């Protein structure tokens, strides 16, 4: 799959001859001549014939289907379409030529003969499908995927999305770690960028959250020691500006931000304290509360944006002849004054857990745990395995997934976890029941999922990266 430098010429030439709209199977196409030549050589190509066999420009009689999910198999029928033996023929997908396929793209092309081409329609293309050979080009028709990719927004090399929050129905705000950081807002058909005026901060700590009037605000920790909380308030022009809060925390901290607010938990001398904002003013409102087992193996801490603190450690779960360990968690809820009882928050791992790490996801948290699988007989090398446990606000673990599931990202509501999960064959699936329900097919092949949130209407909003651009896909609306 590659881009083509001749795309502008191809698109313009095609539309001068004929522009075909979406519908049922397309009728016979009008050829567009880029020059006449001979196909074959070195024994011939396509459906046979020697090197002196001449072919006309491609002609398309049908394209089917004309709508469906990304990854749908689309078939073009006609004549002089090229063949799998040729490297000088191509399919151009999308009105802007977003995807270009050749017969050698085996992950996308299922078959390619002179009279029929079958391929999987790929993200981020939408609309026009054209076929080009050395003898000419033909517009085969339009294909409309069930999700529209939206406009491509270039992203600076090396920049990444560090925080996101749903701001309304079908709306998303993200922070991109440029210098200075960028606050990008996305909604169907609209996009805006503004700067975040902050210096002397720790990039990995910058988080967005919704204020008490549901405006987008944020916070970060300063790069001083001990760190100070920096509140990021609206600057009146769409961006954010940092203001010192006067609240410092220790170097042992965990934090979270999201639609339900923001929190920083920090530990000193094995005592946990909490800082939270009210109307943008930060204060320490809870603690110190003793850590119930600070020296436990693989001790880890995490937070959720409602003010909850999570702790995890590993415990022995095997027998004398079978070494196994699993993670156990404890939760200190937003209004709790002591930790609850510990509970199993992941499956057992054979043999040993070597690391536990929390990732904040707004109203929920993700616990990733890794370990070693040692062959006691020394007949094989040590394997290293990792799993992902999803912890919802009600305190229960919903699922543990092995990393080979290629999970992209999770988001949480008050009682649910939703996922954007990559399946190599089906693409990115959006599901409200990860691990049990395959969910809705959205994008194929799987692009990098940089943000996933649940908006105020209870629907998915997502931001994906393809090559050097960001996309804000939305469902196609039915006229």
PDB file of N, CA and C in Angstrom, residues 206-240:
ATOM      1  N   UNK A 206       0.472  15.803  32.417  1.00  0.00           N
ATOM      2  CA  UNK A 206      -0.565  16.717  31.960  1.00  0.00           C
ATOM      3  C   UNK A 206      -1.856  15.942  31.705  1.00  0.00           C
ATOM      4  N   UNK A 207      -2.952  16.379  32.306  1.00  0.00           N
ATOM      5  CA  UNK A 207      -4.249  15.737  32.162  1.00  0.00           C
ATOM      6  C   UNK A 207      -5.329  16.783  31.925  1.00  0.00           C
ATOM      7  N   UNK A 208      -6.303  16.419  31.090  1.00  0.00           N
ATOM      8  CA  UNK A 208      -7.515  17.215  30.926  1.00  0.00           C
ATOM      9  C   UNK A 208      -8.602  16.688  31.843  1.00  0.00           C
ATOM     10  N   UNK A 209      -9.481  17.575  32.258  1.00  0.00           N
ATOM     11  CA  UNK A 209     -10.685  17.151  32.965  1.00  0.00           C
ATOM     12  C   UNK A 209     -11.766  18.186  32.740  1.00  0.00           C
ATOM     13  N   UNK A 210     -12.995  17.850  33.103  1.00  0.00           N
ATOM     14  CA  UNK A 210     -14.105  18.780  32.969  1.00  0.00           C
ATOM     15  C   UNK A 210     -14.332  19.479  34.296  1.00  0.00           C
ATOM     16  N   UNK A 211     -14.394  20.816  34.242  1.00  0.00           N
ATOM     17  CA  UNK A 211     -14.650  21.589  35.450  1.00  0.00           C
ATOM     18  C   UNK A 211     -16.111  21.474  35.879  1.00  0.00           C
ATOM     19  N   UNK A 212     -16.460  22.204  36.909  1.00  0.00           N
ATOM     20  CA  UNK A 212     -17.796  22.083  37.485  1.00  0.00           C
ATOM     21  C   UNK A 212     -18.885  22.614  36.577  1.00  0.00           C
ATOM     22  N   UNK A 213     -18.518  23.443  35.603  1.00  0.00           N
ATOM     23  CA  UNK A 213     -19.488  23.900  34.605  1.00  0.00           C
ATOM     24  C   UNK A 213     -19.259  23.187  33.274  1.00  0.00           C
ATOM     25  N   UNK A 214     -18.551  22.041  33.320  1.00  0.00           N
ATOM     26  CA  UNK A 214     -18.280  21.168  32.176  1.00  0.00           C
ATOM     27  C   UNK A 214     -17.377  21.809  31.130  1.00  0.00           C
ATOM     28  N   UNK A 215     -16.632  22.833  31.522  1.00  0.00           N
ATOM     29  CA  UNK A 215     -15.647  23.394  30.612  1.00  0.00           C
ATOM     30  C   UNK A 215     -14.378  22.538  30.648  1.00  0.00           C
ATOM     31  N   UNK A 216     -13.608  22.569  29.554  1.00  0.00           N
ATOM     32  CA  UNK A 216     -12.367  21.810  29.498  1.00  0.00           C
ATOM     33  C   UNK A 216     -11.279  22.566  30.244  1.00  0.00           C
ATOM     34  N   UNK A 217     -10.717  21.942  31.259  1.00  0.00           N
ATOM     35  CA  UNK A 217      -9.588  22.499  32.004  1.00  0.00           C
ATOM     36  C   UNK A 217      -8.558  21.378  32.153  1.00  0.00           C
ATOM     37  N   UNK A 218      -7.501  21.630  32.883  1.00  0.00           N
ATOM     38  CA  UNK A 218      -6.482  20.607  33.044  1.00  0.00           C
ATOM     39  C   UNK A 218      -5.559  20.898  34.206  1.00  0.00           C
ATOM     40  N   UNK A 219      -4.589  20.034  34.359  1.00  0.00           N
ATOM     41  CA  UNK A 219      -3.565  20.262  35.385  1.00  0.00           C
ATOM     42  C   UNK A 219      -2.312  19.502  34.972  1.00  0.00           C
ATOM     43  N   UNK A 220      -1.220  19.834  35.613  1.00  0.00           N
ATOM     44  CA  UNK A 220       0.060  19.147  35.424  1.00  0.00           C
ATOM     45  C   UNK A 220       0.866  19.352  36.689  1.00  0.00           C
ATOM     46  N   UNK A 221       1.942  18.604  36.846  1.00  0.00           N
ATOM     47  CA  UNK A 221       2.854  18.782  37.967  1.00  0.00           C
ATOM     48  C   UNK A 221       4.115  19.480  37.487  1.00  0.00           C
ATOM     49  N   UNK A 222       4.617  20.392  38.296  1.00  0.00           N
ATOM     50  CA  UNK A 222       5.823  21.134  37.936  1.00  0.00           C
ATOM     51  C   UNK A 222       7.029  20.206  37.950  1.00  0.00           C
ATOM     52  N   UNK A 223       8.115  20.655  37.296  1.00  0.00           N
ATOM     53  CA  UNK A 223       9.335  19.852  37.281  1.00  0.00           C
ATOM     54  C   UNK A 223      10.254  20.172  38.457  1.00  0.00           C
ATOM     55  N   UNK A 224       9.730  20.870  39.448  1.00  0.00           N
ATOM     56  CA  UNK A 224      10.491  21.118  40.668  1.00  0.00           C
ATOM     57  C   UNK A 224      10.379  19.911  41.585  1.00  0.00           C
ATOM     58  N   UNK A 225      11.163  19.903  42.660  1.00  0.00           N
ATOM     59  CA  UNK A 225      11.072  18.850  43.653  1.00  0.00           C
ATOM     60  C   UNK A 225      11.025  19.475  45.042  1.00  0.00           C
ATOM     61  N   UNK A 226       9.936  19.315  45.783  1.00  0.00           N
ATOM     62  CA  UNK A 226       8.756  18.526  45.438  1.00  0.00           C
ATOM     63  C   UNK A 226       7.928  19.223  44.360  1.00  0.00           C
ATOM     64  N   UNK A 227       7.151  18.448  43.571  1.00  0.00           N
ATOM     65  CA  UNK A 227       6.364  19.053  42.502  1.00  0.00           C
ATOM     66  C   UNK A 227       5.160  19.824  43.035  1.00  0.00           C
ATOM     67  N   UNK A 228       4.816  20.898  42.317  1.00  0.00           N
ATOM     68  CA  UNK A 228       3.617  21.687  42.628  1.00  0.00           C
ATOM     69  C   UNK A 228       2.558  21.406  41.570  1.00  0.00           C
ATOM     70  N   UNK A 229       1.298  21.382  41.980  1.00  0.00           N
ATOM     71  CA  UNK A 229       0.200  21.219  41.038  1.00  0.00           C
ATOM     72  C   UNK A 229      -0.012  22.529  40.290  1.00  0.00           C
ATOM     73  N   UNK A 230      -0.021  22.470  38.976  1.00  0.00           N
ATOM     74  CA  UNK A 230      -0.284  23.624  38.119  1.00  0.00           C
ATOM     75  C   UNK A 230      -1.675  23.479  37.525  1.00  0.00           C
ATOM     76  N   UNK A 231      -2.566  24.390  37.816  1.00  0.00           N
ATOM     77  CA  UNK A 231      -3.912  24.361  37.270  1.00  0.00           C
ATOM     78  C   UNK A 231      -3.915  25.029  35.888  1.00  0.00           C
ATOM     79  N   UNK A 232      -4.556  24.379  34.916  1.00  0.00           N
ATOM     80  CA  UNK A 232      -4.633  24.895  33.549  1.00  0.00           C
ATOM     81  C   UNK A 232      -6.044  25.400  33.298  1.00  0.00           C
ATOM     82  N   UNK A 233      -6.197  26.730  33.248  1.00  0.00           N
ATOM     83  CA  UNK A 233      -7.505  27.367  33.120  1.00  0.00           C
ATOM     84  C   UNK A 233      -7.693  27.947  31.719  1.00  0.00           C
ATOM     85  N   UNK A 234      -8.955  28.120  31.272  1.00  0.00           N
ATOM     86  CA  UNK A 234      -9.205  28.738  29.965  1.00  0.00           C
ATOM     87  C   UNK A 234      -8.566  30.117  29.875  1.00  0.00           C
ATOM     88  N   UNK A 235      -7.976  30.417  28.696  1.00  0.00           N
ATOM     89  CA  UNK A 235      -7.293  31.699  28.517  1.00  0.00           C
ATOM     90  C   UNK A 235      -8.151  32.718  27.766  1.00  0.00           C
ATOM     91  N   UNK A 236      -9.385  32.358  27.457  1.00  0.00           N
ATOM     92  CA  UNK A 236     -10.280  33.277  26.770  1.00  0.00           C
ATOM     93  C   UNK A 236     -10.231  33.206  25.265  1.00  0.00           C
ATOM     94  N   UNK A 237      -9.262  32.419  24.711  1.00  0.00           N
ATOM     95  CA  UNK A 237      -9.157  32.314  23.262  1.00  0.00           C
ATOM     96  C   UNK A 237      -9.162  30.863  22.794  1.00  0.00           C
ATOM     97  N   UNK A 238      -9.674  29.982  23.624  1.00  0.00           N
ATOM     98  CA  UNK A 238      -9.761  28.570  23.272  1.00  0.00           C
ATOM     99  C   UNK A 238      -8.665  27.708  23.829  1.00  0.00           C
ATOM    100  N   UNK A 239      -7.602  28.316  24.360  1.00  0.00           N
ATOM    101  CA  UNK A 239      -6.501  27.555  24.921  1.00  0.00           C
ATOM    102  C   UNK A 239      -6.561  27.508  26.437  1.00  0.00           C
ATOM    103  N   UNK A 240      -5.476  27.071  27.050  1.00  0.00           N
ATOM    104  CA  UNK A 240      -5.364  26.988  28.495  1.00  0.00           C
ATOM    105  C   UNK A 240      -4.080  27.674  28.931  1.00  0.00           C
TER     106      UNK A 240
END
